[in-house]
mmCIF file of C-alpha atoms and ligand atoms in Angstrom:
data_model
loop_
_atom_site.group_PDB
_atom_site.id
_atom_site.type_symbol
_atom_site.label_atom_id
_atom_site.label_comp_id
_atom_site.label_asym_id
_atom_site.label_seq_id
_atom_site.Cartn_x
_atom_site.Cartn_y
_atom_site.Cartn_z
ATOM 1 C CA MET C 1 8.306 -62.896 26.208
ATOM 2 C CA ILE C 2 8.068 -66.601 27.028
ATOM 3 C CA VAL C 3 4.969 -67.495 29.059
ATOM 4 C CA GLU C 4 6.410 -70.874 30.058
ATOM 5 C CA LEU C 5 8.975 -69.064 32.229
ATOM 6 C CA ASP C 6 6.086 -68.054 34.512
ATOM 7 C CA LYS C 7 5.328 -71.684 35.406
ATOM 8 C CA THR C 8 5.495 -72.355 39.148
ATOM 9 C CA THR C 9 8.157 -75.013 38.547
ATOM 10 C CA VAL C 10 10.634 -72.418 37.231
ATOM 11 C CA ARG C 11 13.322 -70.890 39.423
ATOM 12 C CA MET C 12 16.045 -68.515 38.305
ATOM 13 C CA LYS C 13 18.758 -66.838 40.314
ATOM 14 C CA ASN C 14 18.978 -64.032 37.794
ATOM 15 C CA PRO C 15 15.949 -63.721 35.476
ATOM 16 C CA ASP C 16 17.359 -60.661 33.693
ATOM 17 C CA HIS C 17 20.507 -62.582 32.831
ATOM 18 C CA VAL C 18 18.372 -65.444 31.454
ATOM 19 C CA ARG C 19 16.341 -63.062 29.294
ATOM 20 C CA GLY C 20 19.603 -61.527 28.070
ATOM 21 C CA ILE C 21 21.022 -64.890 26.966
ATOM 22 C CA ILE C 22 17.773 -65.917 25.265
ATOM 23 C CA SER C 23 17.637 -62.608 23.359
ATOM 24 C CA SER C 24 21.219 -63.038 22.318
ATOM 25 C CA ILE C 25 20.596 -66.621 21.110
ATOM 26 C CA LYS C 26 17.610 -65.408 19.081
ATOM 27 C CA LYS C 27 19.565 -62.479 17.656
ATOM 28 C CA ASP C 28 22.472 -64.676 16.550
ATOM 29 C CA GLY C 29 20.007 -66.915 14.748
ATOM 30 C CA VAL C 30 19.068 -70.546 14.441
ATOM 31 C CA ASN C 31 22.121 -71.306 12.270
ATOM 32 C CA LYS C 32 24.357 -70.658 15.265
ATOM 33 C CA LEU C 33 22.415 -72.879 17.674
ATOM 34 C CA GLN C 34 23.116 -76.367 18.992
ATOM 35 C CA VAL C 35 21.483 -78.273 21.854
ATOM 36 C CA ILE C 36 23.524 -80.485 24.173
ATOM 37 C CA SER C 37 21.451 -82.756 26.380
ATOM 38 C CA ASP C 38 21.707 -85.498 28.932
ATOM 39 C CA PHE C 39 19.249 -88.380 28.415
ATOM 40 C CA ASP C 40 18.200 -90.209 31.592
ATOM 41 C CA MET C 41 15.920 -88.115 33.798
ATOM 42 C CA THR C 42 16.398 -85.135 31.466
ATOM 43 C CA LEU C 43 14.770 -86.188 28.195
ATOM 44 C CA SER C 44 13.163 -89.157 29.938
ATOM 45 C CA ARG C 45 10.733 -88.743 32.824
ATOM 46 C CA PHE C 46 11.811 -89.072 36.444
ATOM 47 C CA GLY C 47 8.396 -90.200 37.641
ATOM 48 C CA TRP C 48 4.841 -90.935 36.566
ATOM 49 C CA ASN C 49 1.760 -91.503 38.699
ATOM 50 C CA GLY C 50 3.833 -91.486 41.881
ATOM 51 C CA ARG C 51 6.246 -94.118 40.573
ATOM 52 C CA ARG C 52 9.858 -93.691 39.524
ATOM 53 C CA CYS C 53 10.557 -94.205 35.831
ATOM 54 C CA PRO C 54 13.550 -96.317 34.842
ATOM 55 C CA THR C 55 16.927 -95.075 33.603
ATOM 56 C CA SER C 56 18.365 -96.829 30.548
ATOM 57 C CA HIS C 57 20.351 -99.080 32.910
ATOM 58 C CA ASN C 58 17.237 -99.832 34.994
ATOM 59 C CA ILE C 59 15.392 -100.925 31.844
ATOM 60 C CA LEU C 60 17.888 -103.758 31.483
ATOM 61 C CA ASP C 61 17.990 -104.451 35.241
ATOM 62 C CA ASN C 62 14.194 -104.867 35.404
ATOM 63 C CA SER C 63 13.826 -106.914 32.236
ATOM 64 C CA GLN C 64 12.882 -110.589 32.062
ATOM 65 C CA VAL C 65 16.263 -111.536 30.664
ATOM 66 C CA ILE C 66 17.997 -110.883 34.017
ATOM 67 C CA THR C 67 17.968 -113.664 36.613
ATOM 68 C CA GLU C 68 16.443 -112.974 40.042
ATOM 69 C CA GLU C 69 19.908 -113.141 41.601
ATOM 70 C CA GLY C 70 21.250 -110.705 38.986
ATOM 71 C CA LYS C 71 18.345 -108.311 39.659
ATOM 72 C CA LYS C 72 19.073 -108.369 43.380
ATOM 73 C CA GLN C 73 22.756 -107.632 42.876
ATOM 74 C CA LEU C 74 22.032 -104.743 40.481
ATOM 75 C CA LYS C 75 19.479 -103.309 42.927
ATOM 76 C CA ASP C 76 21.982 -103.550 45.785
ATOM 77 C CA LEU C 77 24.470 -101.557 43.694
ATOM 78 C CA LEU C 78 21.841 -98.896 42.959
ATOM 79 C CA HIS C 79 20.873 -98.563 46.626
ATOM 80 C CA TYR C 80 24.501 -98.253 47.641
ATOM 81 C CA TYR C 81 25.826 -95.919 44.942
ATOM 82 C CA TYR C 82 22.857 -93.683 43.968
ATOM 83 C CA PRO C 83 22.871 -91.800 47.323
ATOM 84 C CA ILE C 84 26.597 -91.206 46.782
ATOM 85 C CA GLU C 85 25.967 -89.934 43.238
ATOM 86 C CA ILE C 86 23.563 -87.231 44.439
ATOM 87 C CA ASP C 87 25.170 -86.465 47.836
ATOM 88 C CA PRO C 88 25.679 -82.672 47.919
ATOM 89 C CA ASN C 89 28.252 -83.022 50.701
ATOM 90 C CA ARG C 90 30.794 -85.098 48.774
ATOM 91 C CA THR C 91 33.343 -83.618 46.382
ATOM 92 C CA LEU C 92 33.780 -84.668 42.759
ATOM 93 C CA GLU C 93 37.155 -86.127 43.677
ATOM 94 C CA GLU C 94 35.466 -88.423 46.178
ATOM 95 C CA LYS C 95 32.613 -89.335 43.853
ATOM 96 C CA CYS C 96 34.516 -90.071 40.630
ATOM 97 C CA PRO C 97 36.286 -93.304 41.639
ATOM 98 C CA LEU C 98 33.076 -94.554 43.256
ATOM 99 C CA MET C 99 31.095 -93.896 40.086
ATOM 100 C CA VAL C 100 33.709 -95.812 38.037
ATOM 101 C CA GLU C 101 33.274 -98.642 40.558
ATOM 102 C CA TRP C 102 29.455 -98.583 40.198
ATOM 103 C CA TRP C 103 29.433 -98.542 36.398
ATOM 104 C CA THR C 104 32.139 -101.219 36.191
ATOM 105 C CA ARG C 105 30.355 -103.537 38.608
ATOM 106 C CA ALA C 106 26.968 -102.995 36.933
ATOM 107 C CA HIS C 107 28.396 -103.570 33.450
ATOM 108 C CA ASP C 108 30.175 -106.728 34.635
ATOM 109 C CA LEU C 109 26.935 -108.085 36.089
ATOM 110 C CA LEU C 110 24.986 -107.265 32.930
ATOM 111 C CA SER C 111 27.646 -108.921 30.808
ATOM 112 C CA GLN C 112 27.144 -112.215 32.695
ATOM 113 C CA GLN C 113 23.435 -112.307 31.796
ATOM 114 C CA LYS C 114 23.473 -113.528 28.188
ATOM 115 C CA ILE C 115 21.587 -110.483 26.924
ATOM 116 C CA LEU C 116 20.892 -110.766 23.190
ATOM 117 C CA LYS C 117 21.223 -107.870 20.766
ATOM 118 C CA GLY C 118 18.019 -109.121 19.158
ATOM 119 C CA ASP C 119 16.126 -108.718 22.456
ATOM 120 C CA ILE C 120 16.840 -105.011 22.985
ATOM 121 C CA ALA C 121 13.803 -103.721 21.080
ATOM 122 C CA GLN C 122 11.448 -105.992 23.044
ATOM 123 C CA ILE C 123 13.117 -105.107 26.380
ATOM 124 C CA VAL C 124 12.508 -101.403 25.683
ATOM 125 C CA LYS C 125 8.943 -102.053 24.485
ATOM 126 C CA GLU C 126 8.077 -103.875 27.729
ATOM 127 C CA SER C 127 9.687 -101.263 29.996
ATOM 128 C CA GLU C 128 8.008 -98.386 31.843
ATOM 129 C CA VAL C 129 10.254 -95.734 30.312
ATOM 130 C CA MET C 130 8.619 -92.488 29.212
ATOM 131 C CA LEU C 131 9.982 -89.414 27.510
ATOM 132 C CA ARG C 132 9.019 -86.096 29.090
ATOM 133 C CA ASP C 133 5.709 -84.540 28.024
ATOM 134 C CA GLY C 134 6.280 -82.360 24.992
ATOM 135 C CA PHE C 135 9.048 -84.549 23.585
ATOM 136 C CA ASN C 136 7.470 -84.639 20.110
ATOM 137 C CA GLU C 137 7.537 -80.888 19.774
ATOM 138 C CA PHE C 138 11.076 -80.734 21.172
ATOM 139 C CA PHE C 139 12.592 -83.253 18.750
ATOM 140 C CA ASP C 140 10.543 -81.996 15.799
ATOM 141 C CA GLN C 141 11.373 -78.304 16.314
ATOM 142 C CA LEU C 142 15.089 -79.060 16.386
ATOM 143 C CA HIS C 143 14.865 -81.316 13.350
ATOM 144 C CA LYS C 144 12.788 -78.876 11.275
ATOM 145 C CA ASN C 145 15.188 -76.034 12.032
ATOM 146 C CA ASN C 146 18.320 -78.111 11.381
ATOM 147 C CA VAL C 147 19.601 -77.612 14.916
ATOM 148 C CA PRO C 148 22.075 -80.336 15.942
ATOM 149 C CA LEU C 149 21.086 -82.247 19.068
ATOM 150 C CA PHE C 150 23.992 -83.850 20.863
ATOM 151 C CA ILE C 151 22.902 -86.411 23.464
ATOM 152 C CA PHE C 152 25.686 -87.058 25.970
ATOM 153 C CA SER C 153 24.695 -89.895 28.263
ATOM 154 C CA ALA C 154 26.222 -92.019 30.976
ATOM 155 C CA GLY C 155 23.374 -94.459 30.358
ATOM 156 C CA VAL C 156 23.304 -97.271 27.804
ATOM 157 C CA GLY C 157 23.535 -96.012 24.206
ATOM 158 C CA ASP C 158 21.801 -98.996 22.578
ATOM 159 C CA ILE C 159 18.837 -98.640 24.948
ATOM 160 C CA LEU C 160 18.392 -94.896 24.675
ATOM 161 C CA GLU C 161 18.652 -95.000 20.890
ATOM 162 C CA GLU C 162 15.934 -97.640 20.853
ATOM 163 C CA ILE C 163 13.710 -95.488 23.104
ATOM 164 C CA ILE C 164 14.050 -92.537 20.740
ATOM 165 C CA ARG C 165 13.510 -94.803 17.726
ATOM 166 C CA GLN C 166 10.340 -96.336 19.181
ATOM 167 C CA ALA C 167 9.055 -92.814 19.912
ATOM 168 C CA ASN C 168 9.571 -92.038 16.193
ATOM 169 C CA VAL C 169 11.790 -89.039 16.868
ATOM 170 C CA PHE C 170 15.257 -90.362 15.990
ATOM 171 C CA HIS C 171 15.940 -87.704 13.373
ATOM 172 C CA PRO C 172 19.236 -87.281 11.485
ATOM 173 C CA ASN C 173 20.173 -84.124 13.451
ATOM 174 C CA ILE C 174 20.821 -86.333 16.527
ATOM 175 C CA ASN C 175 24.273 -87.493 17.616
ATOM 176 C CA VAL C 176 24.753 -89.713 20.658
ATOM 177 C CA VAL C 177 27.809 -90.339 22.822
ATOM 178 C CA SER C 178 27.120 -92.952 25.488
ATOM 179 C CA ASN C 179 28.089 -96.394 26.789
ATOM 180 C CA TYR C 180 27.526 -98.805 23.923
ATOM 181 C CA MET C 181 27.138 -102.549 24.337
ATOM 182 C CA ASP C 182 29.702 -104.884 22.829
ATOM 183 C CA PHE C 183 28.153 -108.071 21.409
ATOM 184 C CA ASP C 184 30.044 -111.177 20.291
ATOM 185 C CA ASP C 185 29.540 -112.828 16.881
ATOM 186 C CA ASP C 186 26.479 -114.663 18.200
ATOM 187 C CA GLY C 187 24.879 -111.394 19.287
ATOM 188 C CA ILE C 188 25.407 -112.043 23.002
ATOM 189 C CA LEU C 189 26.477 -109.176 25.280
ATOM 190 C CA ARG C 190 30.110 -109.622 26.291
ATOM 191 C CA GLY C 191 30.916 -106.163 27.668
ATOM 192 C CA PHE C 192 30.721 -102.449 27.031
ATOM 193 C CA LYS C 193 32.795 -100.369 24.665
ATOM 194 C CA ARG C 194 35.270 -97.838 25.977
ATOM 195 C CA PRO C 195 35.536 -95.154 27.161
ATOM 196 C CA LEU C 196 33.334 -95.647 30.182
ATOM 197 C CA ILE C 197 31.084 -92.658 30.694
ATOM 198 C CA HIS C 198 29.735 -92.061 34.199
ATOM 199 C CA THR C 199 27.907 -89.109 35.736
ATOM 200 C CA TYR C 200 31.037 -87.114 36.509
ATOM 201 C CA ASN C 201 33.265 -87.524 33.452
ATOM 202 C CA LYS C 202 30.850 -86.055 30.933
ATOM 203 C CA ASN C 203 33.405 -83.661 29.484
ATOM 204 C CA ASN C 204 35.920 -83.492 26.665
ATOM 205 C CA THR C 205 38.133 -86.195 28.233
ATOM 206 C CA VAL C 206 35.773 -88.846 26.829
ATOM 207 C CA LEU C 207 34.975 -87.083 23.565
ATOM 208 C CA ASN C 208 37.626 -88.526 21.307
ATOM 209 C CA ASN C 209 35.393 -87.763 18.331
ATOM 210 C CA THR C 210 36.495 -84.139 18.419
ATOM 211 C CA GLU C 211 35.707 -84.097 14.727
ATOM 212 C CA TYR C 212 32.096 -83.752 15.711
ATOM 213 C CA PHE C 213 32.913 -80.684 17.767
ATOM 214 C CA GLN C 214 35.020 -79.201 14.993
ATOM 215 C CA GLN C 215 32.034 -79.541 12.685
ATOM 216 C CA LEU C 216 30.039 -77.661 15.270
ATOM 217 C CA SER C 217 32.538 -74.898 15.914
ATOM 218 C CA THR C 218 30.287 -72.431 14.112
ATOM 219 C CA LYS C 219 27.434 -73.238 16.478
ATOM 220 C CA THR C 220 28.317 -70.673 19.087
ATOM 221 C CA SER C 221 24.955 -70.619 20.882
ATOM 222 C CA ILE C 222 24.272 -73.546 23.194
ATOM 223 C CA ILE C 223 21.243 -74.677 25.106
ATOM 224 C CA LEU C 224 22.394 -77.277 27.639
ATOM 225 C CA LEU C 225 19.901 -79.606 29.328
ATOM 226 C CA GLY C 226 20.736 -81.765 32.324
ATOM 227 C CA ASP C 227 19.507 -83.095 35.637
ATOM 228 C CA SER C 228 22.731 -83.713 37.492
ATOM 229 C CA MET C 229 25.597 -81.478 38.581
ATOM 230 C CA GLY C 230 27.764 -83.679 36.344
ATOM 231 C CA ASP C 231 25.854 -82.545 33.259
ATOM 232 C CA LEU C 232 27.209 -79.004 33.553
ATOM 233 C CA THR C 233 30.522 -79.939 31.892
ATOM 234 C CA MET C 234 28.942 -81.567 28.805
ATOM 235 C CA SER C 235 29.708 -78.491 26.691
ATOM 236 C CA ASP C 236 33.385 -78.262 27.710
ATOM 237 C CA GLY C 237 34.505 -79.688 24.353
ATOM 238 C CA VAL C 238 32.969 -76.811 22.418
ATOM 239 C CA THR C 239 35.724 -74.328 21.693
ATOM 240 C CA ASN C 240 33.674 -71.341 20.562
ATOM 241 C CA VAL C 241 30.913 -70.533 22.995
ATOM 242 C CA LYS C 242 29.237 -67.155 22.729
ATOM 243 C CA ASN C 243 25.880 -67.771 24.397
ATOM 244 C CA ILE C 244 25.128 -70.645 26.733
ATOM 245 C CA LEU C 245 21.844 -71.255 28.527
ATOM 246 C CA LYS C 246 21.947 -74.038 31.106
ATOM 247 C CA ILE C 247 18.620 -75.592 32.050
ATOM 248 C CA GLY C 248 18.573 -78.068 34.931
ATOM 249 C CA PHE C 249 15.811 -80.461 35.916
ATOM 250 C CA LEU C 250 15.793 -80.768 39.704
ATOM 251 C CA ASN C 251 13.944 -84.048 40.207
ATOM 252 C CA ASP C 252 14.921 -85.434 43.584
ATOM 253 C CA LYS C 253 15.610 -84.051 47.086
ATOM 254 C CA VAL C 254 14.569 -80.643 45.785
ATOM 255 C CA GLU C 255 14.951 -78.528 48.934
ATOM 256 C CA GLU C 256 18.353 -79.979 49.741
ATOM 257 C CA HIS C 257 19.754 -79.323 46.253
ATOM 258 C CA ARG C 258 18.036 -76.049 45.339
ATOM 259 C CA GLY C 259 20.896 -73.738 46.371
ATOM 260 C CA LYS C 260 23.548 -75.560 44.402
ATOM 261 C CA TYR C 261 21.371 -75.957 41.288
ATOM 262 C CA LEU C 262 20.444 -72.248 41.317
ATOM 263 C CA GLU C 263 24.124 -71.324 41.471
ATOM 264 C CA SER C 264 25.016 -73.593 38.540
ATOM 265 C CA TYR C 265 22.008 -73.689 36.197
ATOM 266 C CA ASP C 266 20.505 -70.520 34.708
ATOM 267 C CA ILE C 267 17.022 -72.031 34.850
ATOM 268 C CA VAL C 268 16.070 -74.687 37.395
ATOM 269 C CA LEU C 269 12.921 -76.725 36.777
ATOM 270 C CA GLU C 270 11.640 -78.234 39.994
ATOM 271 C CA ARG C 271 9.647 -81.471 39.743
ATOM 272 C CA ASP C 272 8.664 -80.503 36.205
ATOM 273 C CA GLU C 273 8.055 -83.603 34.096
ATOM 274 C CA THR C 274 7.630 -81.616 30.889
ATOM 275 C CA LEU C 275 9.741 -80.020 28.196
ATOM 276 C CA ASP C 276 7.367 -77.004 28.183
ATOM 277 C CA VAL C 277 9.974 -74.444 29.178
ATOM 278 C CA VAL C 278 12.536 -75.719 26.678
ATOM 279 C CA ASN C 279 9.884 -75.815 23.953
ATOM 280 C CA GLY C 280 8.777 -72.267 24.810
ATOM 281 C CA ILE C 281 12.334 -70.988 24.531
ATOM 282 C CA LEU C 282 12.888 -72.836 21.241
ATOM 283 C CA ARG C 283 9.591 -71.586 19.799
ATOM 284 C CA TYR C 284 10.555 -68.018 20.708
ATOM 285 C CA THR C 285 14.026 -68.468 19.209
ATOM 286 C CA PHE C 286 12.676 -69.898 15.969
ATOM 287 C CA THR C 287 9.912 -67.330 15.500
ATOM 288 C CA GLU C 288 10.884 -64.650 13.071
ATOM 289 C CA THR C 289 10.014 -61.176 14.273
HETATM 290 P P1 LIG O 1 23.100 -89.637 33.111
HETATM 291 O O1 LIG O 1 21.638 -89.352 33.197
HETATM 292 O O2 LIG O 1 23.941 -88.549 33.676
HETATM 293 O O3 LIG O 1 23.497 -89.978 31.728
HETATM 294 O O4 LIG O 1 23.437 -90.856 34.066
HETATM 295 C C1 LIG O 1 22.836 -92.074 34.016
HETATM 296 C C2 LIG O 1 22.104 -92.419 35.260
HETATM 297 O O5 LIG O 1 22.072 -93.841 35.318
HETATM 298 C C3 LIG O 1 22.710 -91.966 36.580
HETATM 299 O O6 LIG O 1 21.797 -91.148 37.261
HETATM 300 C C4 LIG O 1 22.896 -93.251 37.373
HETATM 301 C C5 LIG O 1 22.039 -94.239 36.666
HETATM 302 N N1 LIG O 1 22.492 -95.647 36.759
HETATM 303 C C6 LIG O 1 21.538 -96.618 37.036
HETATM 304 O O7 LIG O 1 20.367 -96.286 37.217
HETATM 305 N N2 LIG O 1 21.923 -97.932 37.104
HETATM 306 C C7 LIG O 1 23.218 -98.322 36.907
HETATM 307 O O8 LIG O 1 23.529 -99.532 36.968
HETATM 308 C C8 LIG O 1 24.199 -97.321 36.619
HETATM 309 C C9 LIG O 1 25.618 -97.710 36.405
HETATM 310 C C10 LIG O 1 23.774 -95.998 36.540
HETATM 311 MG MG1 LIG O 2 20.558 -87.735 33.914
#
């Protein structure tokens, strides 16, 4: 029913179950649907031409406004903490405090760099960030069908909003919860607003805008998109869930992580830099038959 599911990048533990959820989402109708998505390495590309693409934090780290010493310190943090973030042999309890440590140290370093609010657009323009292939169709389909898109990101809100804006797809159906920069009266970065969102607290503990979820309580079908094990809890704040389809992008250390991803995500997309499968599912859901 959806040719994209035959792509060689697609793995499913239980294809019949997946087809069942998709049918159910279609049957319940587009008015019941919402999409909850991570941003970095989910809506944005993991790699291009054999090179890694930047996360929203990396865009700042690599920009001209950061001193060489600052760049080195931020890189050291990445090399120390990223392997911990994706280590399949550590528990969430072990990882959480270390992620708080990483984000806090990175945000402190960034806040010492005199980053100007007025420079953000240029920083994004000069970066190597790319949205996944098919992003236009993805954002446009959701917008045209009035499907709310909730972007829940442990990245930098100001940066990711600017990426979506520059791609001309920042439609009014989009809501973002992320780490937002806090600028002083002169427009200089002085810190980050609370609460701090890291990879493993993306759940209702940081969603104090429950109003948003109340508004969405009628949207009982969810398509969840993520690339990390931490993204699986992004829908925890939704009280009424009837159908949920979890799609996970497995970008890095594929063989090592495959088992865990297949247990947790309904559809696993291995080294797939496109939104083809998501677009195929949405197209099927939105087609009246
Ligand atoms: P997310 O994709 O789950 O929203 O998480 C954001 C990613 O940002 C996560 O994979 C770690 C990464 N990150 C950096 O690249 N640099 C940093 O300084 C920090 C704090 C996070
Ligand atoms: Mg991510």
